[in-house]
Short mmCIF file of C-alpha atoms in Angstrom, two decimals:
data_model
loop_
_atom_site.label_atom_id
_atom_site.label_comp_id
_atom_site.label_asym_id
_atom_site.label_seq_id
_atom_site.Cartn_x
_atom_site.Cartn_y
_atom_site.Cartn_z
CA GLY Q 1 106.55 104.87 145.24
CA ALA Q 2 103.75 102.38 145.28
CA ALA Q 3 101.31 104.43 147.62
CA ALA Q 4 102.11 107.44 145.22
CA GLY Q 5 101.64 105.56 142.23
CA THR Q 6 104.96 106.46 140.39
CA LEU Q 7 106.49 102.96 140.18
CA THR Q 8 107.66 101.63 136.82
CA ALA Q 9 106.15 98.20 136.67
CA MET Q 10 108.25 95.82 134.50
CA LEU Q 11 105.90 92.45 133.34
CA GLY Q 12 106.90 89.34 131.54
CA VAL Q 13 103.95 87.86 129.88
CA PRO Q 14 103.77 86.01 126.62
CA GLU Q 15 103.22 87.96 123.31
CA GLY Q 16 99.58 88.52 122.54
CA SER Q 17 98.28 87.16 125.89
CA PRO Q 18 95.22 88.72 127.32
CA HIS Q 19 97.05 88.69 130.80
CA MET Q 20 98.41 91.82 129.78
CA GLU Q 21 95.58 93.72 129.33
CA HIS Q 22 93.99 92.25 132.42
CA ALA Q 23 96.90 93.11 134.55
CA ARG Q 24 97.04 96.66 133.37
CA PRO Q 25 94.50 98.32 135.76
CA LEU Q 26 95.34 96.36 138.97
CA VAL Q 27 99.18 97.69 138.10
CA ALA Q 28 97.95 101.03 137.38
CA GLN Q 29 96.97 101.64 140.80
CA PHE Q 30 101.01 101.40 142.11
CA ALA Q 31 102.49 102.22 138.72
CA LYS Q 32 102.57 104.95 136.35
CA ASN Q 33 104.97 103.28 133.49
CA ILE Q 34 103.73 99.87 132.78
CA VAL Q 35 106.65 98.11 130.21
CA HIS Q 36 105.71 95.08 128.75
CA CYS Q 37 109.46 93.44 128.98
CA GLY Q 38 108.58 89.74 127.11
CA PRO Q 39 108.15 86.69 127.93
CA VAL Q 40 107.43 85.37 131.81
CA GLY Q 41 110.26 85.73 133.89
CA ALA Q 42 111.73 88.83 132.03
CA GLY Q 43 110.19 91.53 133.88
CA PHE Q 44 111.52 90.05 137.15
CA ALA Q 45 115.34 89.83 135.84
CA ILE Q 46 114.92 93.78 134.52
CA LYS Q 47 113.92 94.64 138.08
CA ALA Q 48 117.01 93.03 139.38
CA VAL Q 49 119.47 94.42 136.70
CA ASN Q 50 118.06 97.68 137.29
CA ASN Q 51 118.30 97.85 141.20
CA THR Q 52 121.60 96.52 140.99
CA MET Q 53 122.63 99.37 138.40
CA MET Q 54 120.85 101.62 140.93
CA ALA Q 55 123.13 100.60 143.91
CA ALA Q 56 126.07 101.30 141.68
CA HIS Q 57 125.18 104.33 140.97
CA ILE Q 58 124.67 104.99 144.72
CA LEU Q 59 127.64 103.68 145.60
CA ILE Q 60 129.90 105.40 142.68
CA ALA Q 61 128.33 108.94 143.41
CA ALA Q 62 128.95 108.38 147.21
CA GLU Q 63 132.51 107.60 146.35
CA GLY Q 64 133.15 110.57 144.02
CA LEU Q 65 131.43 112.85 146.50
CA THR Q 66 133.28 111.91 149.63
CA ALA Q 67 136.42 112.34 147.37
CA LEU Q 68 135.10 115.68 146.58
CA LYS Q 69 134.20 116.86 149.96
CA LYS Q 70 138.12 115.79 151.14
CA HIS Q 71 139.14 118.28 148.76
CA ASN Q 72 136.56 120.91 150.24
CA VAL Q 73 133.97 120.83 147.23
CA PRO Q 74 130.62 120.67 148.91
CA PRO Q 75 128.46 117.84 148.22
CA GLU Q 76 126.02 120.33 146.94
CA VAL Q 77 128.15 122.16 144.65
CA ALA Q 78 129.51 119.14 143.20
CA LEU Q 79 125.77 118.16 142.55
CA ALA Q 80 124.86 121.26 140.95
CA ALA Q 81 127.79 120.60 138.45
CA ILE Q 82 126.99 116.66 138.07
CA ASN Q 83 123.45 117.03 137.68
CA GLY Q 84 123.78 119.46 135.02
CA SER Q 85 126.52 117.07 133.01
CA SER Q 86 127.21 113.78 131.90
CA GLY Q 87 127.63 111.93 135.34
CA ARG Q 88 124.05 112.65 136.26
CA SER Q 89 121.78 109.89 137.52
CA TRP Q 90 118.69 109.45 139.59
CA ALA Q 91 120.67 108.89 142.45
CA THR Q 92 122.63 112.06 141.98
CA LEU Q 93 119.13 113.97 141.29
CA GLN Q 94 117.24 112.50 143.80
CA ARG Q 95 118.36 109.67 146.28
CA ILE Q 96 121.47 111.43 147.48
CA PRO Q 97 119.91 115.21 147.93
CA ASP Q 98 116.96 113.75 149.12
CA ASN Q 99 117.92 110.95 151.37
CA VAL Q 100 121.67 111.01 152.06
CA LEU Q 101 122.60 114.79 152.55
CA SER Q 102 119.68 115.10 154.74
CA ARG Q 103 120.78 112.44 156.59
CA LYS Q 104 117.23 111.05 156.72
CA PHE Q 105 117.67 107.52 154.72
CA ASP Q 106 113.85 107.19 154.56
CA TYR Q 107 113.40 106.15 150.96
CA ASN Q 108 111.65 103.45 152.28
CA PHE Q 109 113.21 100.37 150.13
CA SER Q 110 115.39 98.43 152.48
CA LEU Q 111 118.51 97.22 152.38
CA GLU Q 112 117.39 93.49 152.69
CA LEU Q 113 114.88 94.18 149.35
CA LEU Q 114 118.02 95.80 147.89
CA ASN Q 115 120.25 92.97 148.48
CA LYS Q 116 117.81 90.24 147.42
CA ASP Q 117 117.11 91.87 144.19
CA VAL Q 118 121.04 92.33 143.60
CA GLN Q 119 121.59 88.63 144.61
CA THR Q 120 118.65 87.56 142.25
CA CYS Q 121 120.55 89.75 139.38
CA MET Q 122 123.71 87.77 139.94
CA ASP Q 123 122.31 84.31 140.18
CA GLY Q 124 120.65 85.15 136.67
CA VAL Q 125 123.62 86.89 135.02
CA PHE Q 126 126.26 84.29 135.76
CA VAL Q 127 126.55 81.37 132.86
CA ASP Q 128 129.48 80.08 134.60
CA PRO Q 129 129.57 79.94 138.40
CA ASP Q 130 133.07 81.68 138.56
CA PRO Q 131 131.94 85.54 138.35
CA ALA Q 132 135.69 86.29 136.97
CA LYS Q 133 134.74 84.12 133.87
CA ALA Q 134 131.54 85.60 133.72
CA GLY Q 135 132.61 88.74 131.91
CA PHE Q 136 130.31 91.36 134.48
CA PRO Q 137 133.21 92.70 137.03
CA LEU Q 138 130.98 96.05 137.59
CA LEU Q 139 127.78 93.77 138.55
CA THR Q 140 130.23 91.74 140.50
CA LEU Q 141 131.51 94.61 142.29
CA GLY Q 142 128.30 96.40 142.94
CA ALA Q 143 126.73 93.12 144.52
CA GLU Q 144 129.78 92.38 146.90
CA ARG Q 145 129.63 96.16 148.01
CA VAL Q 146 126.00 95.80 148.47
CA ALA Q 147 126.42 92.31 150.58
CA THR Q 148 129.21 94.24 152.62
CA ALA Q 149 126.84 97.04 153.20
CA PHE Q 150 123.96 94.48 154.27
CA GLU Q 151 126.34 92.79 156.54
CA GLN Q 152 127.34 95.98 158.28
CA LEU Q 153 124.42 97.64 158.33
CA GLY Q 154 121.46 95.02 158.59
CA GLY Q 155 118.43 94.53 156.32
CA ASP Q 156 116.08 97.01 158.25
CA ALA Q 157 118.48 100.02 156.95
CA ASP Q 158 117.27 101.95 154.17
CA HIS Q 159 118.92 101.08 150.81
CA THR Q 160 120.23 104.61 150.71
CA GLU Q 161 122.72 103.66 153.74
CA ILE Q 162 125.31 102.11 151.39
CA VAL Q 163 126.96 105.43 151.43
CA LYS Q 164 128.05 104.65 154.73
CA LEU Q 165 130.38 102.34 153.50
CA SER Q 166 132.23 105.15 151.73
CA GLU Q 167 131.91 107.37 154.40
CA ALA Q 168 133.41 105.22 156.68
CA GLU Q 169 136.26 104.02 154.34
CA THR Q 170 137.10 107.93 154.20
CA GLY Q 171 136.23 109.02 157.34
CA THR Q 172 133.64 111.81 155.40
CA ILE Q 173 130.15 112.35 155.85
CA LEU Q 174 127.98 113.62 153.09
CA ASP Q 175 125.98 116.17 154.73
CA ARG Q 176 124.85 119.62 154.05
#
């Protein structure tokens, strides 16, 4: 991530502002991809939605892989097929093989930070305070699952440990 300079930075600055070009050399120290997202706040909003989607990808991949493992399909075999097909995501390509199946859970992005980003996303997307009326059922479900993981595992847990929800519910551990 940041130490390797491989992050994507999502910046919100007014169009034509010199601040974007002034910030670019500093941001380039930790980000290889710098995206101007629009006005002030747009980058923050996109980051929150991106991380909520990333959590949902991990959660759905964990559910699918635990279901397959219960049917005697090894996770590595399932991932080889999925990653060559339309179901692939960064979660199936990197996070689950490197951080879950290894049981390392060491991506170094805490569940506390993920939960914060997800709550920021949810606070930003709802116009109606009743989530059922807001029209974002999958974001809502993902946020609920992240909140449950945060409550059960604590904020110091690595965000990849959210797979432990599916593991506990199915009695199936995702490992090699």
